[in-house]
Amino acid sequence: MTFAFPKGFLWGTATAAHQVEGGNTASDLWLMEWMKPSLFAEPSADACDHYHRYDGDIGLLAGLGFNTYRFSIEWARIEPEEGFFSKAALDHYRRVLASCHAQNILPMVTFHHFTAPLWFTRDGGWEDAKSVDRFVRYCEAAAAALGDLMPYGCTINEANIPQMITTMREISGRQPRPGGRRDRALTEAARLSGGVPGRFAPYLSGDGNKATPHLIAAHRKSYGAIKAKTNAKLGVTLSLTDYQAVEDGAALRDKVHHAINGQFLETLKGDDFIGVQTYSRALIGAHGIVPPPNSAERTQMGYEFYPEALEACIRFAAKESGCPTIVTENGIGTEDDTRRMEYTRRALSGVINCLKDGIDLRGYVHWSMLDNYEWLEGYRPKFGLIEVDRATQARRPKPTAYWLGEIARRNAVA
Ligand code: BGC
């Protein structure tokens, strides 16, 4: 049975600057990756050298059949010192955007994808109220320089993830030990960067309860600031897990949903779209997270292999936000590309079910284009549709890339 997707459906892949560009030396994480000891399995170093190879990479995508590329511009390159906006870095991103347009790829630009300039994180990061205006000032500069080439934009990638990490720690009772590895790394990073102990707050290791009000305000304010300088369709992306209640867990499940997603969803009404980013589900019992059954297949990240989560999360996001939806990330860390194809095939059946039910879903963007730097885990997890040889930087599309690209080209599944 064939299914035709709506005309103009976005078929893309995503990356984030720090994970693929290489040499992001003015960022907060660069310092933390090279410290000894480090929380990171290895440094990002040259990553996939996408900073220089973007044109060929975008060409590969186009050749495979995709029509959209979601990538982030790097704040740490654009504003490496507070108040200094690098024309050279902005020109670089103009060339990336121009390369997309020249190769019939629609660019979707994320303004913030986890990393930040070192000066920002050293001075409290998102936990400091100044973060809102600092971020808005950067967005204004970037939108003024790039806005005419930018049809789609995402303000903040997974703006709810600091809250998710904090809330999950609270409900599991597993708080990082004071004076433990994480604490020591943050104190050392503060020292190395000339900051004050206790203030060095990277996006993924900070306090979500403190950062979230600023992230919400930053989304709202930057949304208006970017709109004033572009015609881009704009949204925020959220990390959405399919929370399923088991063993009398309904009340806790609802509480978790409210804490992690509720405060964002309430503020999104009227946005051009909401970005749905889903990888798996979590089972919630009356007293906390219940591990998946022993028989469950796990991905390289340790999550349960559960592609059906995507359908549940699209339905949730559409209903709760009232916005059009775009899947801005969905994928799997695996060495076995046959499992990637199976995961994606089942995730796409969920996409089709949503479309058949009349949900306003505008696109599917797979994470990720390239095997890339998976943060704390280093280069071990393989999320890419395209394999990257770490020694030569040679690219080789995997079977799933050809298969998904063909669906994209036809805008239909057979
Ligand atoms: C992030 C990506 C990350 C992916 C896979 C998402 O939460 O946006 O940067 O690589 O998950 O873990």
Coordinates of C-alpha atoms in Angstrom, one line a residue, residues 5-309:
F5 CA 3.0 12.6 2.0
P6 CA 1.6 16.1 1.8
K7 CA 3.1 18.3 -1.0
G8 CA 6.1 20.3 0.3
F9 CA 6.7 17.9 3.2
L10 CA 10.2 18.5 4.6
W11 CA 12.6 15.6 4.4
G12 CA 15.9 16.3 6.1
T13 CA 18.7 15.4 8.3
A14 CA 20.2 17.4 11.2
T15 CA 23.5 18.2 12.7
A16 CA 24.8 20.6 15.4
A17 CA 27.8 22.8 14.9
H18 CA 29.9 21.5 17.8
Q19 CA 29.3 17.9 16.9
V20 CA 30.4 18.1 13.3
E21 CA 32.4 21.3 12.5
G22 CA 35.6 20.7 14.5
G23 CA 37.8 23.2 16.3
N24 CA 35.2 25.0 18.3
T25 CA 37.9 26.5 20.5
A26 CA 36.0 29.5 22.0
S27 CA 33.2 27.2 23.4
D28 CA 32.6 26.1 26.9
L29 CA 32.8 22.4 26.1
W30 CA 36.2 22.7 24.3
L31 CA 37.8 23.6 27.6
M32 CA 35.9 20.8 29.5
E33 CA 36.8 18.2 26.9
W34 CA 40.6 18.9 27.1
M35 CA 40.8 19.1 30.9
K36 CA 42.4 16.3 32.8
P37 CA 40.5 14.5 34.1
S38 CA 37.5 15.2 31.8
L39 CA 33.9 14.1 32.0
F40 CA 34.1 13.6 28.2
A41 CA 35.2 10.2 26.8
E42 CA 37.3 12.1 24.3
P43 CA 37.6 15.7 22.8
S44 CA 35.6 16.7 19.8
A45 CA 38.9 17.9 18.1
D46 CA 38.4 18.1 14.3
A47 CA 35.0 16.4 14.5
C48 CA 33.9 15.8 10.9
D49 CA 35.6 18.9 9.6
H50 CA 32.2 20.0 8.4
Y51 CA 33.4 23.6 8.9
H52 CA 35.4 23.1 5.7
R53 CA 33.5 20.2 4.1
Y54 CA 29.9 21.6 4.3
D55 CA 29.5 22.1 0.6
G56 CA 30.2 18.5 -0.3
D57 CA 28.1 17.3 2.7
I58 CA 25.1 19.3 1.5
G59 CA 25.7 18.0 -2.0
L60 CA 25.6 14.4 -0.6
L61 CA 22.2 15.1 1.0
A62 CA 20.8 16.6 -2.1
G63 CA 22.1 13.7 -4.2
L64 CA 20.4 11.2 -1.8
G65 CA 17.0 12.9 -2.3
F66 CA 16.6 15.1 0.8
N67 CA 15.2 18.6 0.6
T68 CA 16.0 20.0 4.1
Y69 CA 19.2 20.4 6.2
R70 CA 18.8 21.4 9.8
F71 CA 22.1 22.7 11.3
S72 CA 23.2 25.1 14.1
I73 CA 25.2 28.2 13.9
E74 CA 27.8 28.4 16.6
W75 CA 27.4 31.2 19.1
A76 CA 31.0 30.7 20.4
R77 CA 32.3 31.4 16.9
I78 CA 30.0 34.3 16.1
E79 CA 30.6 36.0 19.5
P80 CA 33.8 34.6 20.8
E81 CA 34.3 37.5 23.2
E82 CA 31.3 39.3 24.8
G83 CA 30.1 42.0 22.4
F84 CA 32.5 41.1 19.5
F85 CA 30.6 39.7 16.6
S86 CA 32.9 38.0 14.1
K87 CA 32.1 39.1 10.5
A88 CA 34.3 36.2 9.3
A89 CA 32.2 33.7 11.2
L90 CA 28.9 35.2 10.0
D91 CA 30.3 35.2 6.4
H92 CA 31.1 31.5 6.8
Y93 CA 27.5 30.8 7.7
R94 CA 26.3 32.9 4.8
R95 CA 28.3 30.6 2.6
V96 CA 26.7 27.5 4.2
L97 CA 23.2 28.9 3.7
A98 CA 24.1 29.9 0.1
S99 CA 25.4 26.3 -0.5
C100 CA 22.0 25.0 0.7
H101 CA 20.1 27.3 -1.7
A102 CA 22.3 26.5 -4.6
Q103 CA 21.8 22.8 -4.1
N104 CA 18.0 23.0 -3.6
I105 CA 18.2 22.2 0.1
L106 CA 16.0 24.2 2.5
P107 CA 18.1 25.4 5.4
M108 CA 16.7 25.2 9.0
V109 CA 19.0 27.2 11.3
T110 CA 19.3 26.4 15.0
F111 CA 20.6 29.4 17.0
H112 CA 21.6 27.5 20.1
H113 CA 22.5 23.8 20.2
F114 CA 23.9 23.1 23.7
T115 CA 27.3 24.8 23.4
A116 CA 27.9 28.5 24.3
P117 CA 30.8 30.8 24.3
L118 CA 33.2 30.2 27.2
W119 CA 32.7 33.8 28.6
F120 CA 28.9 33.1 28.8
T121 CA 29.2 29.8 30.7
R122 CA 31.9 31.1 33.0
D123 CA 29.6 33.9 34.0
G124 CA 26.6 31.7 35.1
G125 CA 25.4 30.5 31.7
W126 CA 21.6 30.2 31.6
E127 CA 21.3 30.3 35.4
D128 CA 22.1 34.0 35.3
A129 CA 19.2 36.4 34.4
K130 CA 21.6 38.3 32.0
S131 CA 21.5 35.2 29.8
V132 CA 18.2 36.3 28.2
D133 CA 19.5 39.6 26.8
R134 CA 22.9 38.1 26.0
F135 CA 21.2 35.5 23.9
V136 CA 18.8 37.9 22.2
R137 CA 21.6 40.3 21.3
Y138 CA 23.5 37.4 19.6
C139 CA 20.3 36.3 17.8
E140 CA 19.7 39.9 16.5
A141 CA 23.3 40.0 15.1
A142 CA 23.0 36.6 13.5
A143 CA 19.5 37.3 12.0
A144 CA 20.6 40.7 10.7
A145 CA 23.6 39.0 8.9
L146 CA 21.9 35.8 7.7
G147 CA 18.1 36.4 7.8
D148 CA 17.6 36.9 4.1
L149 CA 18.8 33.3 3.5
M150 CA 17.0 31.7 6.4
P151 CA 13.5 30.3 5.6
Y152 CA 13.3 28.3 8.9
G153 CA 14.8 28.9 12.3
C154 CA 14.9 27.1 15.7
T155 CA 15.7 29.4 18.6
I156 CA 17.0 26.8 21.2
N157 CA 17.5 23.1 20.7
E158 CA 15.8 21.1 23.4
A159 CA 15.1 24.1 25.6
N160 CA 13.5 21.7 28.1
I161 CA 16.5 19.4 28.5
P162 CA 18.1 21.1 31.5
Q163 CA 14.8 20.8 33.3
M164 CA 14.5 17.2 32.2
I165 CA 17.9 16.3 33.6
T166 CA 17.1 18.1 36.9
T167 CA 13.6 16.6 37.3
M168 CA 14.7 13.1 36.5
R169 CA 17.5 13.4 39.1
E170 CA 14.9 14.6 41.6
I171 CA 12.5 11.8 41.0
S172 CA 15.1 9.1 40.9
G173 CA 16.8 10.5 44.0
R174 CA 20.2 10.2 42.2
Q175 CA 21.7 13.7 42.7
P176 CA 25.3 14.3 41.7
R177 CA 27.4 13.8 44.8
P178 CA 28.8 17.1 46.3
G179 CA 32.5 17.0 45.7
G180 CA 32.0 14.2 43.2
R181 CA 33.4 14.0 39.6
R182 CA 30.9 16.5 38.1
D183 CA 31.4 19.0 40.8
R184 CA 35.2 18.7 40.6
A185 CA 35.1 19.2 36.8
L186 CA 32.9 22.3 37.1
T187 CA 35.1 23.8 39.8
E188 CA 38.3 23.1 37.7
A189 CA 36.6 24.6 34.6
A190 CA 35.8 27.7 36.6
R191 CA 39.4 27.9 37.7
L192 CA 40.9 27.3 34.3
S193 CA 38.7 29.9 32.7
G194 CA 39.4 32.5 35.3
G195 CA 35.9 32.3 36.8
V196 CA 34.4 31.9 40.2
P197 CA 33.7 28.4 41.6
G198 CA 30.0 27.6 41.6
R199 CA 29.2 29.8 38.6
F200 CA 30.5 27.8 35.7
A201 CA 27.2 26.4 34.3
P202 CA 27.2 24.5 31.0
Y203 CA 23.8 23.9 29.4
L204 CA 23.7 20.1 30.2
S205 CA 25.3 20.2 33.6
G206 CA 23.6 23.2 35.2
D207 CA 20.5 23.5 37.4
G208 CA 17.4 23.2 35.3
N209 CA 15.2 24.8 37.9
K210 CA 17.3 28.0 37.7
A211 CA 17.9 28.0 34.0
T212 CA 14.4 27.2 32.7
P213 CA 12.6 30.6 33.4
H214 CA 15.5 32.2 31.5
L215 CA 15.3 29.8 28.6
I216 CA 11.6 30.4 28.3
A217 CA 12.1 34.2 28.3
A218 CA 15.0 33.8 25.9
H219 CA 12.8 31.9 23.4
R220 CA 10.0 34.4 23.6
K221 CA 12.3 37.5 23.3
S222 CA 14.5 36.0 20.5
Y223 CA 11.4 34.9 18.6
G224 CA 10.3 38.5 18.3
A225 CA 13.9 39.8 17.6
I226 CA 14.5 37.2 14.8
K227 CA 11.1 37.8 13.3
A228 CA 11.9 41.6 13.1
K229 CA 14.9 40.8 10.8
T230 CA 13.7 37.8 8.8
N231 CA 10.7 36.1 7.2
A232 CA 11.8 32.8 8.8
K233 CA 9.2 30.4 10.2
L234 CA 10.3 30.0 13.8
G235 CA 10.0 27.5 16.6
V236 CA 11.7 26.0 19.6
T237 CA 12.6 22.3 19.7
L238 CA 11.8 20.1 22.7
S239 CA 13.3 16.8 23.8
L240 CA 10.2 14.7 24.1
T241 CA 10.2 11.2 25.6
D242 CA 7.1 9.0 25.5
Y243 CA 6.4 8.8 29.2
Q244 CA 4.2 5.7 29.8
A245 CA 2.6 5.0 33.2
V246 CA 3.0 1.5 34.6
E247 CA 2.2 0.1 38.1
D248 CA 0.1 3.0 39.4
G249 CA 2.4 5.6 37.9
A250 CA -0.2 7.8 36.2
A251 CA 0.0 10.6 38.8
L252 CA 3.8 10.7 38.8
R253 CA 3.9 10.5 35.0
D254 CA 1.6 13.6 34.8
K255 CA 3.7 15.4 37.3
V256 CA 6.9 14.7 35.3
H257 CA 5.2 15.8 32.1
H258 CA 4.1 19.0 33.7
A259 CA 7.5 19.8 35.2
I260 CA 9.5 19.0 32.0
N261 CA 7.2 20.1 29.2
G262 CA 4.2 21.9 30.7
Q263 CA 5.8 25.2 31.3
F264 CA 7.1 25.4 27.8
L265 CA 4.0 24.2 26.0
E266 CA 2.0 26.9 27.7
T267 CA 4.1 29.6 26.2
L268 CA 4.3 28.4 22.6
K269 CA 0.8 29.2 21.5
G270 CA 0.9 31.0 18.1
D271 CA 4.5 29.9 17.2
D272 CA 5.0 28.9 13.6
F273 CA 5.9 25.4 14.7
I274 CA 7.1 23.2 17.5
G275 CA 10.1 20.9 16.9
V276 CA 9.6 17.3 18.2
Q277 CA 12.8 15.4 19.1
T278 CA 12.2 11.9 20.2
Y279 CA 14.4 8.8 20.7
S280 CA 12.6 6.4 23.0
R281 CA 10.1 6.0 25.9
A282 CA 10.4 5.9 29.7
L283 CA 8.2 3.8 32.0
I284 CA 7.1 5.6 35.1
G285 CA 5.8 3.7 38.1
A286 CA 4.4 5.2 41.4
H287 CA 7.9 5.8 42.8
G288 CA 9.9 6.6 39.8
I289 CA 11.4 5.3 36.5
V290 CA 10.9 1.5 36.0
P291 CA 13.7 0.0 33.8
P292 CA 12.6 -1.6 30.5
P293 CA 12.2 -5.4 30.6
N294 CA 15.5 -7.3 30.5
S295 CA 14.4 -8.7 27.1
A296 CA 14.2 -5.2 25.6
E297 CA 16.6 -4.3 22.8
R298 CA 18.8 -1.4 23.8
T299 CA 20.5 1.2 21.6
Q300 CA 24.1 2.2 21.9
M301 CA 22.9 5.0 24.3
G302 CA 21.3 2.4 26.6
Y303 CA 17.8 3.5 25.7
E304 CA 15.1 1.0 24.8
F305 CA 14.7 0.5 21.0
Y306 CA 11.2 1.9 20.8
P307 CA 10.5 3.8 17.6
E308 CA 6.7 3.9 18.4
A309 CA 7.6 6.7 20.8

